mmCIF file of C-alpha atoms (C1' of nucleotides) in Angstrom:
data_model
loop_
_atom_site.group_PDB
_atom_site.id
_atom_site.type_symbol
_atom_site.label_atom_id
_atom_site.label_comp_id
_atom_site.label_asym_id
_atom_site.label_seq_id
_atom_site.Cartn_x
_atom_site.Cartn_y
_atom_site.Cartn_z
ATOM 1 C CA MET A 26 19.376 -19.431 8.982
ATOM 2 C CA SER A 27 22.295 -21.965 9.724
ATOM 3 C CA ASN A 28 20.037 -25.500 7.917
ATOM 4 C CA SER A 29 19.406 -23.452 5.188
ATOM 5 C CA ILE A 30 21.219 -25.866 2.306
ATOM 6 C CA GLY A 31 19.411 -28.652 4.810
ATOM 7 C CA SER A 32 15.877 -27.058 5.151
ATOM 8 C CA LEU A 33 15.497 -26.851 1.290
ATOM 9 C CA ALA A 34 16.377 -29.836 0.193
ATOM 10 C CA GLU A 35 13.619 -30.379 2.832
ATOM 11 C CA ILE A 36 11.367 -28.751 0.994
ATOM 12 C CA THR A 37 12.376 -30.144 -2.358
ATOM 13 C CA VAL A 38 11.433 -33.582 -1.525
ATOM 14 C CA TYR A 39 8.479 -33.038 0.233
ATOM 15 C CA GLY A 40 7.351 -29.564 -1.279
ATOM 16 C CA SER A 41 7.972 -29.481 -4.589
ATOM 17 C CA ARG A 42 7.470 -32.718 -5.800
ATOM 18 C CA THR A 43 3.854 -33.138 -3.946
ATOM 19 C CA GLY A 44 3.239 -29.367 -3.487
ATOM 20 C CA MET A 45 2.886 -26.814 -6.125
ATOM 21 C CA GLN A 46 0.722 -28.627 -8.586
ATOM 22 C CA GLU A 47 -3.144 -27.362 -9.390
ATOM 23 C CA ASP A 48 -3.971 -29.922 -6.661
ATOM 24 C CA SER A 49 -3.217 -27.986 -4.614
ATOM 25 C CA LEU A 50 -6.358 -26.092 -3.869
ATOM 26 C CA THR A 51 -8.690 -28.467 -4.908
ATOM 27 C CA ILE A 52 -9.856 -28.553 -1.021
ATOM 28 C CA LEU A 53 -9.761 -24.498 -1.028
ATOM 29 C CA GLU A 54 -13.181 -23.684 -0.839
ATOM 30 C CA ARG A 55 -14.840 -20.989 -0.061
ATOM 31 C CA ASN A 56 -17.416 -20.431 2.374
ATOM 32 C CA ARG A 57 -20.839 -20.103 0.383
ATOM 33 C CA ASP A 58 -22.883 -18.494 2.949
ATOM 34 C CA SER A 59 -20.071 -15.791 4.806
ATOM 35 C CA GLY A 60 -19.121 -15.258 0.931
ATOM 36 C CA GLU A 61 -16.317 -12.821 1.794
ATOM 37 C CA GLU A 62 -13.267 -15.208 3.096
ATOM 38 C CA TRP A 63 -11.541 -18.879 2.172
ATOM 39 C CA ASP A 64 -12.189 -20.740 4.133
ATOM 40 C CA LEU A 65 -11.269 -25.056 4.765
ATOM 41 C CA VAL A 66 -12.999 -27.672 3.612
ATOM 42 C CA GLU A 67 -11.623 -29.857 6.588
ATOM 43 C CA ALA A 68 -8.876 -32.124 4.871
ATOM 44 C CA LYS A 69 -10.095 -35.462 5.433
ATOM 45 C CA THR A 70 -6.322 -36.890 5.558
ATOM 46 C CA SER A 71 -5.235 -36.793 8.594
ATOM 47 C CA SER A 72 -2.336 -34.160 9.524
ATOM 48 C CA MET A 73 0.168 -36.301 9.496
ATOM 49 C CA PRO A 74 3.604 -34.173 11.203
ATOM 50 C CA GLY A 75 6.082 -36.203 9.077
ATOM 51 C CA LEU A 76 5.144 -34.051 5.846
ATOM 52 C CA TYR A 77 9.002 -33.599 5.038
ATOM 53 C CA LEU A 78 12.029 -35.402 6.280
ATOM 54 C CA PRO A 79 14.503 -33.713 9.357
ATOM 55 C CA CYS A 80 17.330 -36.304 8.613
ATOM 56 C CA PHE A 81 17.430 -35.093 4.633
ATOM 57 C CA ASP A 82 19.105 -32.098 6.313
ATOM 58 C CA MET A 83 22.205 -33.737 7.391
ATOM 59 C CA LEU A 84 21.411 -36.178 3.746
ATOM 60 C CA ALA A 85 21.783 -32.794 1.526
ATOM 61 C CA MET A 86 25.047 -31.432 3.762
ATOM 62 C CA GLU A 87 27.310 -34.985 3.715
ATOM 63 C CA ASP A 88 25.521 -37.458 1.336
ATOM 64 C CA ALA A 89 24.557 -35.335 -1.568
ATOM 65 C CA ALA A 90 26.488 -38.675 -3.300
ATOM 66 C CA TRP A 91 24.029 -41.363 -2.094
ATOM 67 C CA LEU A 92 21.740 -39.227 -3.273
ATOM 68 C CA VAL A 93 23.065 -39.033 -7.119
ATOM 69 C CA LYS A 94 23.998 -42.477 -6.943
ATOM 70 C CA VAL A 95 20.590 -43.606 -5.798
ATOM 71 C CA SER A 96 18.877 -41.651 -8.294
ATOM 72 C CA GLU A 97 20.599 -42.984 -10.925
ATOM 73 C CA ALA A 98 19.174 -46.447 -10.012
ATOM 74 C CA SER A 99 15.618 -44.779 -9.570
ATOM 75 C CA PRO A 100 15.364 -41.456 -10.861
ATOM 76 C CA ASN A 101 12.231 -40.885 -8.816
ATOM 77 C CA VAL A 102 13.912 -40.237 -5.832
ATOM 78 C CA THR A 103 12.891 -37.363 -5.431
ATOM 79 C CA ARG A 104 9.168 -38.984 -4.813
ATOM 80 C CA MET A 105 10.316 -41.101 -1.511
ATOM 81 C CA GLU A 106 7.804 -39.647 0.348
ATOM 82 C CA PRO A 107 7.385 -42.341 3.426
ATOM 83 C CA HIS A 108 3.279 -41.612 3.538
ATOM 84 C CA ARG A 109 1.485 -39.998 0.360
ATOM 85 C CA GLU A 110 -1.635 -39.940 0.881
ATOM 86 C CA GLU A 111 -3.584 -39.411 -2.746
ATOM 87 C CA PRO A 112 -1.629 -41.346 -4.987
ATOM 88 C CA GLU A 113 -2.837 -40.778 -7.923
ATOM 89 C CA GLN A 114 -2.504 -36.880 -7.092
ATOM 90 C CA CYS A 115 0.334 -36.773 -9.777
ATOM 91 C CA PRO A 116 1.592 -38.617 -12.644
ATOM 92 C CA VAL A 117 2.285 -34.957 -14.743
ATOM 93 C CA ILE A 118 4.857 -33.874 -12.242
ATOM 94 C CA ASP A 119 8.155 -36.204 -13.311
ATOM 95 C CA SER A 120 7.645 -35.476 -16.571
ATOM 96 C CA GLN A 121 10.277 -32.758 -16.463
ATOM 97 C CA GLY A 122 12.257 -35.443 -15.160
ATOM 98 C CA GLN A 123 15.711 -32.673 -15.841
ATOM 99 C CA GLY A 124 18.057 -33.077 -12.936
ATOM 100 C CA LEU A 125 18.125 -36.198 -11.087
ATOM 101 C CA SER A 126 17.631 -38.393 -14.155
ATOM 102 C CA PRO A 127 20.118 -41.001 -15.647
ATOM 103 C CA GLY A 128 20.926 -39.027 -18.283
ATOM 104 C CA MET A 129 23.439 -36.990 -16.064
ATOM 105 C CA ASP A 130 26.488 -38.376 -17.610
ATOM 106 C CA GLY A 131 29.833 -38.691 -16.341
ATOM 107 C CA PRO A 132 31.295 -40.609 -12.994
ATOM 108 C CA GLU A 133 32.516 -36.850 -11.683
ATOM 109 C CA GLU A 134 31.263 -37.368 -8.247
ATOM 110 C CA GLU A 135 33.352 -34.636 -6.397
ATOM 111 C CA ARG A 136 31.106 -32.082 -8.741
ATOM 112 C CA SER A 137 27.668 -34.309 -7.821
ATOM 113 C CA LEU A 138 27.372 -32.436 -4.051
ATOM 114 C CA GLU A 139 27.473 -29.099 -5.473
ATOM 115 C CA GLN A 140 24.839 -30.007 -8.715
ATOM 116 C CA VAL A 141 22.596 -31.372 -6.127
ATOM 117 C CA GLN A 142 22.448 -28.378 -3.859
ATOM 118 C CA SER A 143 21.790 -26.158 -7.001
ATOM 119 C CA MET A 144 19.328 -28.202 -8.192
ATOM 120 C CA VAL A 145 17.496 -28.420 -4.864
ATOM 121 C CA VAL A 146 17.766 -24.353 -4.960
ATOM 122 C CA GLY A 147 16.663 -23.992 -8.322
ATOM 123 C CA GLU A 148 13.206 -26.640 -7.119
ATOM 124 C CA VAL A 149 12.552 -24.145 -3.971
ATOM 125 C CA LEU A 150 13.417 -20.801 -6.401
ATOM 126 C CA LYS A 151 10.968 -22.263 -8.708
ATOM 127 C CA ASP A 152 8.272 -23.014 -6.394
ATOM 128 C CA ILE A 153 8.050 -19.951 -4.648
ATOM 129 C CA GLU A 154 8.240 -18.428 -7.370
ATOM 130 C CA THR A 155 5.570 -19.977 -8.538
ATOM 131 C CA ALA A 156 3.124 -19.313 -5.110
ATOM 132 C CA CYS A 157 4.740 -15.424 -4.998
ATOM 133 C CA LYS A 158 2.881 -15.387 -8.837
ATOM 134 C CA LEU A 159 -0.291 -16.931 -7.256
ATOM 135 C CA LEU A 160 -0.525 -15.319 -4.009
ATOM 136 C CA ASN A 161 0.050 -12.370 -5.419
ATOM 137 C CA ILE A 162 3.145 -11.989 -2.433
ATOM 138 C CA THR A 163 6.854 -10.932 -2.275
ATOM 139 C CA PRO A 164 9.470 -13.791 -1.999
ATOM 140 C CA ASP A 165 10.912 -12.471 1.499
ATOM 141 C CA PRO A 166 8.588 -12.659 4.610
ATOM 142 C CA MET A 167 9.855 -9.450 5.703
ATOM 143 C CA GLU A 168 7.994 -7.718 3.043
ATOM 144 C CA TRP A 169 4.521 -9.287 3.982
ATOM 145 C CA ASN A 170 1.492 -7.594 5.481
ATOM 146 C CA VAL A 171 -0.713 -8.482 7.256
ATOM 147 C CA GLY A 172 -2.696 -9.924 4.503
ATOM 148 C CA ASN A 173 -0.044 -11.400 2.827
ATOM 149 C CA VAL A 174 0.727 -13.001 5.848
ATOM 150 C CA GLN A 175 -2.259 -14.486 6.138
ATOM 151 C CA LYS A 176 -2.619 -16.100 1.951
ATOM 152 C CA TRP A 177 0.910 -17.732 2.791
ATOM 153 C CA LEU A 178 -0.261 -19.198 5.909
ATOM 154 C CA LEU A 179 -3.517 -20.706 4.142
ATOM 155 C CA TRP A 180 -1.096 -21.812 0.920
ATOM 156 C CA THR A 181 1.181 -23.485 3.120
ATOM 157 C CA GLU A 182 -1.596 -25.161 4.911
ATOM 158 C CA HIS A 183 -3.559 -26.176 1.628
ATOM 159 C CA LEU A 184 -0.279 -27.551 0.383
ATOM 160 C CA TYR A 185 0.630 -29.403 3.106
ATOM 161 C CA ARG A 186 -2.879 -30.247 3.973
ATOM 162 C CA LEU A 187 -2.396 -29.102 7.548
ATOM 163 C CA PRO A 188 -5.093 -28.563 10.191
ATOM 164 C CA HIS A 189 -6.269 -24.403 9.587
ATOM 165 C CA ALA A 190 -4.080 -22.109 11.592
ATOM 166 C CA GLY A 191 -4.543 -18.824 9.871
ATOM 167 C CA ARG A 192 -6.682 -17.488 12.971
ATOM 168 C CA THR A 193 -4.272 -18.109 15.220
ATOM 169 C CA PHE A 194 -1.694 -16.057 13.340
ATOM 170 C CA HIS A 195 -4.082 -13.065 12.931
ATOM 171 C CA GLU A 196 -2.449 -9.313 12.868
ATOM 172 C CA LEU A 197 0.742 -11.126 12.087
ATOM 173 C CA THR A 198 3.459 -8.819 9.708
ATOM 174 C CA GLY A 199 6.225 -10.845 8.145
ATOM 175 C CA LYS A 200 8.501 -9.265 10.659
ATOM 176 C CA ASP A 201 6.818 -10.241 13.222
ATOM 177 C CA LEU A 202 6.701 -13.517 11.807
ATOM 178 C CA CYS A 203 9.865 -14.009 11.165
ATOM 179 C CA ALA A 204 11.026 -13.003 14.794
ATOM 180 C CA MET A 205 9.179 -15.869 15.933
ATOM 181 C CA SER A 206 11.027 -18.277 17.195
ATOM 182 C CA GLU A 207 9.776 -22.438 16.446
ATOM 183 C CA GLU A 208 8.221 -22.117 19.597
ATOM 184 C CA ASP A 209 6.433 -19.220 19.605
ATOM 185 C CA PHE A 210 5.514 -20.924 16.187
ATOM 186 C CA ARG A 211 4.228 -24.133 18.017
ATOM 187 C CA GLN A 212 2.296 -21.942 21.494
ATOM 188 C CA ARG A 213 -0.131 -20.194 18.592
ATOM 189 C CA SER A 214 -0.634 -23.676 16.580
ATOM 190 C CA PRO A 215 0.768 -27.117 18.300
ATOM 191 C CA GLN A 216 -0.813 -28.967 16.003
ATOM 192 C CA CYS A 217 0.914 -27.112 12.774
ATOM 193 C CA GLY A 218 3.018 -24.542 14.575
ATOM 194 C CA ASP A 219 6.317 -26.541 13.854
ATOM 195 C CA THR A 220 6.125 -26.942 10.352
ATOM 196 C CA LEU A 221 5.074 -23.594 9.596
ATOM 197 C CA HIS A 222 7.677 -22.697 11.167
ATOM 198 C CA ALA A 223 10.118 -24.642 8.922
ATOM 199 C CA HIS A 224 8.671 -23.123 5.616
ATOM 200 C CA LEU A 225 8.507 -19.920 6.566
ATOM 201 C CA ASP A 226 12.436 -20.712 7.512
ATOM 202 C CA ILE A 227 12.716 -22.127 3.756
ATOM 203 C CA TRP A 228 11.148 -19.228 2.403
ATOM 204 C CA LYS A 229 13.601 -17.145 4.728
ATOM 205 C CA SER A 230 16.545 -18.661 4.156
ATOM 206 C CA THR A 231 15.648 -18.060 -0.118
ATOM 207 C CA ALA A 232 14.880 -15.035 0.315
ATOM 208 C CA TRP A 233 18.246 -14.103 1.636
ATOM 209 C CA MET A 234 20.062 -16.379 -0.219
ATOM 210 C CA LYS A 235 18.415 -14.634 -3.119
ATOM 211 C CA GLU A 236 19.583 -11.534 -1.646
ATOM 212 C CA ARG A 237 23.407 -12.700 -1.530
ATOM 213 C CA CYS A 238 22.910 -13.927 -5.271
ATOM 214 C CA THR A 239 21.929 -10.540 -6.567
ATOM 215 C CA ILE A 240 24.261 -8.617 -4.933
ATOM 216 C CA GLY A 241 27.690 -10.401 -4.441
ATOM 217 C CA ASP A 242 28.989 -12.486 -7.086
ATOM 218 C CA ASN A 243 27.288 -14.829 -9.013
ATOM 219 C CA LYS A 244 27.961 -18.446 -6.666
ATOM 220 C CA SER A 245 25.492 -19.936 -8.120
ATOM 221 C CA PRO A 246 23.775 -18.912 -11.112
ATOM 222 C CA GLY A 247 21.612 -21.675 -12.488
ATOM 223 C CA ALA A 248 19.848 -20.529 -9.582
ATOM 224 C CA GLU A 249 19.872 -17.353 -10.015
ATOM 225 C CA ASP A 250 18.426 -17.181 -13.294
ATOM 226 C CA LEU A 251 15.486 -18.454 -12.335
ATOM 227 C CA TRP A 252 14.936 -14.862 -10.457
ATOM 228 C CA SER A 253 16.405 -13.126 -13.340
ATOM 229 C CA GLU A 254 13.709 -14.759 -15.532
ATOM 230 C CA ALA A 255 11.307 -11.521 -14.047
ATOM 231 C CA ASP A 256 8.505 -12.688 -16.400
ATOM 232 C CA SER A 257 5.705 -11.105 -17.860
ATOM 233 C CA SER A 258 3.541 -10.051 -14.633
ATOM 234 C CA CYS A 259 6.144 -8.448 -12.474
ATOM 235 C CA SER A 260 5.356 -5.135 -14.543
ATOM 236 C CA GLY A 261 4.046 -3.585 -11.064
ATOM 237 C CA GLN A 262 -0.246 -2.920 -12.816
ATOM 238 C CA PRO A 263 -2.876 -5.317 -11.665
ATOM 239 C CA ILE A 264 -2.364 -8.206 -14.004
ATOM 240 C CA HIS A 265 -5.045 -8.859 -16.342
ATOM 241 C CA LEU A 266 -7.267 -12.454 -16.571
ATOM 242 C CA TRP A 267 -6.239 -12.666 -20.454
ATOM 243 C CA GLN A 268 -2.459 -12.447 -18.838
ATOM 244 C CA PHE A 269 -2.853 -14.686 -15.887
ATOM 245 C CA LEU A 270 -4.816 -17.506 -18.338
ATOM 246 C CA ARG A 271 -1.128 -17.368 -20.713
ATOM 247 C CA GLU A 272 0.277 -17.802 -17.548
ATOM 248 C CA LEU A 273 -1.123 -20.501 -16.486
ATOM 249 C CA LEU A 274 -1.248 -21.744 -20.241
ATOM 250 C CA LEU A 275 2.527 -21.117 -20.074
ATOM 251 C CA LYS A 276 3.469 -23.617 -16.853
ATOM 252 C CA PRO A 277 1.859 -27.256 -18.116
ATOM 253 C CA HIS A 278 3.732 -28.476 -15.332
ATOM 254 C CA ASN A 279 1.858 -26.671 -12.841
ATOM 255 C CA TYR A 280 -1.533 -26.256 -14.187
ATOM 256 C CA GLY A 281 -1.218 -28.691 -16.951
ATOM 257 C CA ARG A 282 -4.285 -30.452 -15.554
ATOM 258 C CA CYS A 283 -6.516 -27.395 -15.056
ATOM 259 C CA ILE A 284 -5.768 -25.881 -18.154
ATOM 260 C CA ARG A 285 -3.461 -26.551 -21.443
ATOM 261 C CA TRP A 286 -3.199 -25.960 -24.504
ATOM 262 C CA LEU A 287 -5.182 -28.124 -27.776
ATOM 263 C CA ASN A 288 -3.201 -25.845 -30.477
ATOM 264 C CA LYS A 289 -0.944 -23.465 -28.821
ATOM 265 C CA ASP A 290 0.145 -21.747 -32.308
ATOM 266 C CA LYS A 291 -3.464 -20.693 -33.209
ATOM 267 C CA GLY A 292 -3.641 -19.783 -29.294
ATOM 268 C CA ILE A 293 -6.305 -22.532 -28.489
ATOM 269 C CA PHE A 294 -6.709 -23.613 -25.112
ATOM 270 C CA LYS A 295 -9.080 -25.830 -22.913
ATOM 271 C CA ILE A 296 -9.691 -25.053 -19.662
ATOM 272 C CA GLU A 297 -10.030 -28.852 -18.223
ATOM 273 C CA ASP A 298 -11.520 -27.377 -14.614
ATOM 274 C CA SER A 299 -13.384 -25.091 -14.256
ATOM 275 C CA ALA A 300 -14.225 -24.618 -10.751
ATOM 276 C CA HIS A 301 -10.251 -24.627 -10.103
ATOM 277 C CA VAL A 302 -9.215 -22.047 -12.736
ATOM 278 C CA ALA A 303 -11.447 -19.832 -11.332
ATOM 279 C CA ARG A 304 -10.118 -20.571 -7.505
ATOM 280 C CA LEU A 305 -6.877 -19.767 -8.662
ATOM 281 C CA TRP A 306 -7.844 -16.466 -10.647
ATOM 282 C CA GLY A 307 -9.950 -15.681 -7.456
ATOM 283 C CA LEU A 308 -7.129 -16.189 -4.815
ATOM 284 C CA ARG A 309 -5.167 -13.565 -7.378
ATOM 285 C CA LYS A 310 -7.197 -11.059 -7.375
ATOM 286 C CA ASN A 311 -7.910 -11.654 -3.906
ATOM 287 C CA ARG A 312 -12.000 -12.640 -4.660
ATOM 288 C CA PRO A 313 -12.572 -15.777 -2.902
ATOM 289 C CA ALA A 314 -15.578 -15.587 -4.408
ATOM 290 C CA MET A 315 -14.957 -16.135 -7.880
ATOM 291 C CA ASN A 316 -16.309 -18.458 -9.353
ATOM 292 C CA TYR A 317 -16.188 -19.966 -13.296
ATOM 293 C CA ASP A 318 -19.831 -17.868 -14.216
ATOM 294 C CA LYS A 319 -18.270 -15.150 -13.183
ATOM 295 C CA LEU A 320 -14.808 -15.982 -14.961
ATOM 296 C CA SER A 321 -15.981 -16.623 -17.929
ATOM 297 C CA ARG A 322 -18.182 -13.645 -18.118
ATOM 298 C CA SER A 323 -14.860 -11.650 -17.591
ATOM 299 C CA ILE A 324 -13.354 -13.540 -21.176
ATOM 300 C CA ARG A 325 -16.723 -12.384 -22.783
ATOM 301 C CA GLN A 326 -16.181 -9.137 -22.454
ATOM 302 C CA TYR A 327 -13.057 -10.195 -23.873
ATOM 303 C CA TYR A 328 -14.733 -10.848 -27.528
ATOM 304 C CA LYS A 329 -15.703 -7.332 -28.471
ATOM 305 C CA LYS A 330 -11.759 -6.335 -27.587
ATOM 306 C CA GLY A 331 -10.605 -8.540 -29.742
ATOM 307 C CA ILE A 332 -8.325 -10.234 -27.385
ATOM 308 C CA ILE A 333 -9.645 -13.270 -26.435
ATOM 309 C CA ARG A 334 -12.632 -15.434 -29.085
ATOM 310 C CA LYS A 335 -13.734 -18.557 -29.092
ATOM 311 C CA PRO A 336 -12.644 -21.270 -31.751
ATOM 312 C CA ASP A 337 -14.131 -21.216 -35.585
ATOM 313 C CA VAL A 338 -15.491 -24.759 -34.396
ATOM 314 C CA SER A 339 -17.105 -23.573 -30.355
ATOM 315 C CA GLN A 340 -16.450 -26.414 -27.751
ATOM 316 C CA ARG A 341 -17.383 -25.659 -24.632
ATOM 317 C CA LEU A 342 -14.431 -24.459 -22.502
ATOM 318 C CA VAL A 343 -12.577 -23.594 -25.143
ATOM 319 C CA TYR A 344 -11.147 -20.502 -26.244
ATOM 320 C CA GLN A 345 -8.648 -18.983 -28.198
ATOM 321 C CA PHE A 346 -6.104 -16.019 -28.353
ATOM 322 C CA VAL A 347 -6.647 -13.653 -31.180
ATOM 323 C CA HIS A 348 -2.963 -12.935 -31.090
ATOM 324 C CA PRO A 349 -1.308 -15.931 -29.941
ATOM 325 C CA VAL A 350 2.107 -15.245 -29.378
ATOM 326 C "C1'" DT B 7 -27.351 -29.417 -15.883
ATOM 327 C "C1'" DA B 8 -23.258 -26.784 -17.069
ATOM 328 C "C1'" DA B 9 -22.004 -24.032 -20.455
ATOM 329 C "C1'" DA B 10 -22.779 -19.970 -23.106
ATOM 330 C "C1'" DA B 11 -23.916 -15.759 -24.479
ATOM 331 C "C1'" DG B 12 -24.202 -10.884 -22.930
ATOM 332 C "C1'" DG B 13 -27.190 -6.799 -20.612
ATOM 333 C "C1'" DA B 14 -27.081 -3.819 -16.543
ATOM 334 C "C1'" DA B 15 -25.030 -2.318 -12.806
ATOM 335 C "C1'" DA B 16 -21.669 -2.048 -8.738
ATOM 336 C "C1'" DC B 17 -17.245 -2.274 -7.476
ATOM 337 C "C1'" DC B 18 -12.478 -0.488 -7.438
ATOM 338 C "C1'" DG B 19 -7.293 0.371 -7.978
ATOM 339 C "C1'" DC C 13 -12.396 5.354 -16.292
ATOM 340 C "C1'" DG C 14 -11.271 0.857 -17.594
ATOM 341 C "C1'" DG C 15 -11.327 -3.675 -16.551
ATOM 342 C "C1'" DT C 16 -13.723 -6.181 -14.282
ATOM 343 C "C1'" DT C 17 -17.285 -8.472 -10.821
ATOM 344 C "C1'" DT C 18 -21.562 -9.727 -9.649
ATOM 345 C "C1'" DC C 19 -26.501 -11.028 -10.692
ATOM 346 C "C1'" DC C 20 -30.009 -12.201 -13.909
ATOM 347 C "C1'" DT C 21 -32.580 -13.456 -17.858
ATOM 348 C "C1'" DT C 22 -32.369 -17.048 -22.342
ATOM 349 C "C1'" DT C 23 -30.174 -20.211 -25.262
ATOM 350 C "C1'" DT C 24 -27.827 -24.231 -26.057
ATOM 351 C "C1'" DA C 25 -25.648 -28.361 -25.908
#
DNA sequence: TAAAAGGAAACCG
DNA sequence: CGGTTTCCTTTTA
């Protein structure tokens, strides 16, 4: 846990900007024959070991001012990945553009380390929160059951285009996982054990920080707000499809390419990538065989309930919430 | 050819 | 039991 800030910085550079997008599941396919289990389509991209920048550890700790300086010159500092495969992947991502942008006024270099750190932490928190919602797991790995662990593994593997190692971590709870050393990880998965271990470490660190934040006094207020953001779905009850669609629509940053508003005020939205939305829904509900045919049938059930309808001018893949927010 | 529509039955928390 | 999920046939764009 010693290198938490460094690790957090790592995932921010290589995680949030490349990871938690709708594209991360595009290679997630189910095995049509076995039907009941998520499976991998073999990633065509070679599994590069250098998915994160180890040296950023030191960078974040000692030289954050440098980072800010660089970012002033180039707002895209967070996308300096040495080898990005699929460069067409995510032009949308930087649209948020908050934080590391030239707009940051004032030359208060003393504050910059803190600023960068809390920004980094904030990004990680956001991404972890997104993943938690999508997978319906808690942010704290210690609380994961065997199924949660498998979901997390699958998610992380897809996110970083790792070869499938889930089976070698069978029957492990989150507690087991947390107790494992990097060596243990490497033993179970020589190819990507170290990467998995590093990412688990980030989750552990984040959970640990979160606990510190909520129990103790507000050390990093910006970051804490993100956790208290406890929105809609945290009510305990199983999520409804219409709620899930709303959540995706509320995060255009993450899902804008698979589902988006055509007219937010009227509640009209379009499913741009039906297969992808269905996969996300299946992942959320633990229905590996979910597809658009079935998802759309569920949407149609909403017609008579007055939750969703077809818009006045019916278009393919376009629906409308009867009661817009 | 994919999407839309809706009946029928199974499933599941 | 409600809310899907699954499977299916027919129609539409």
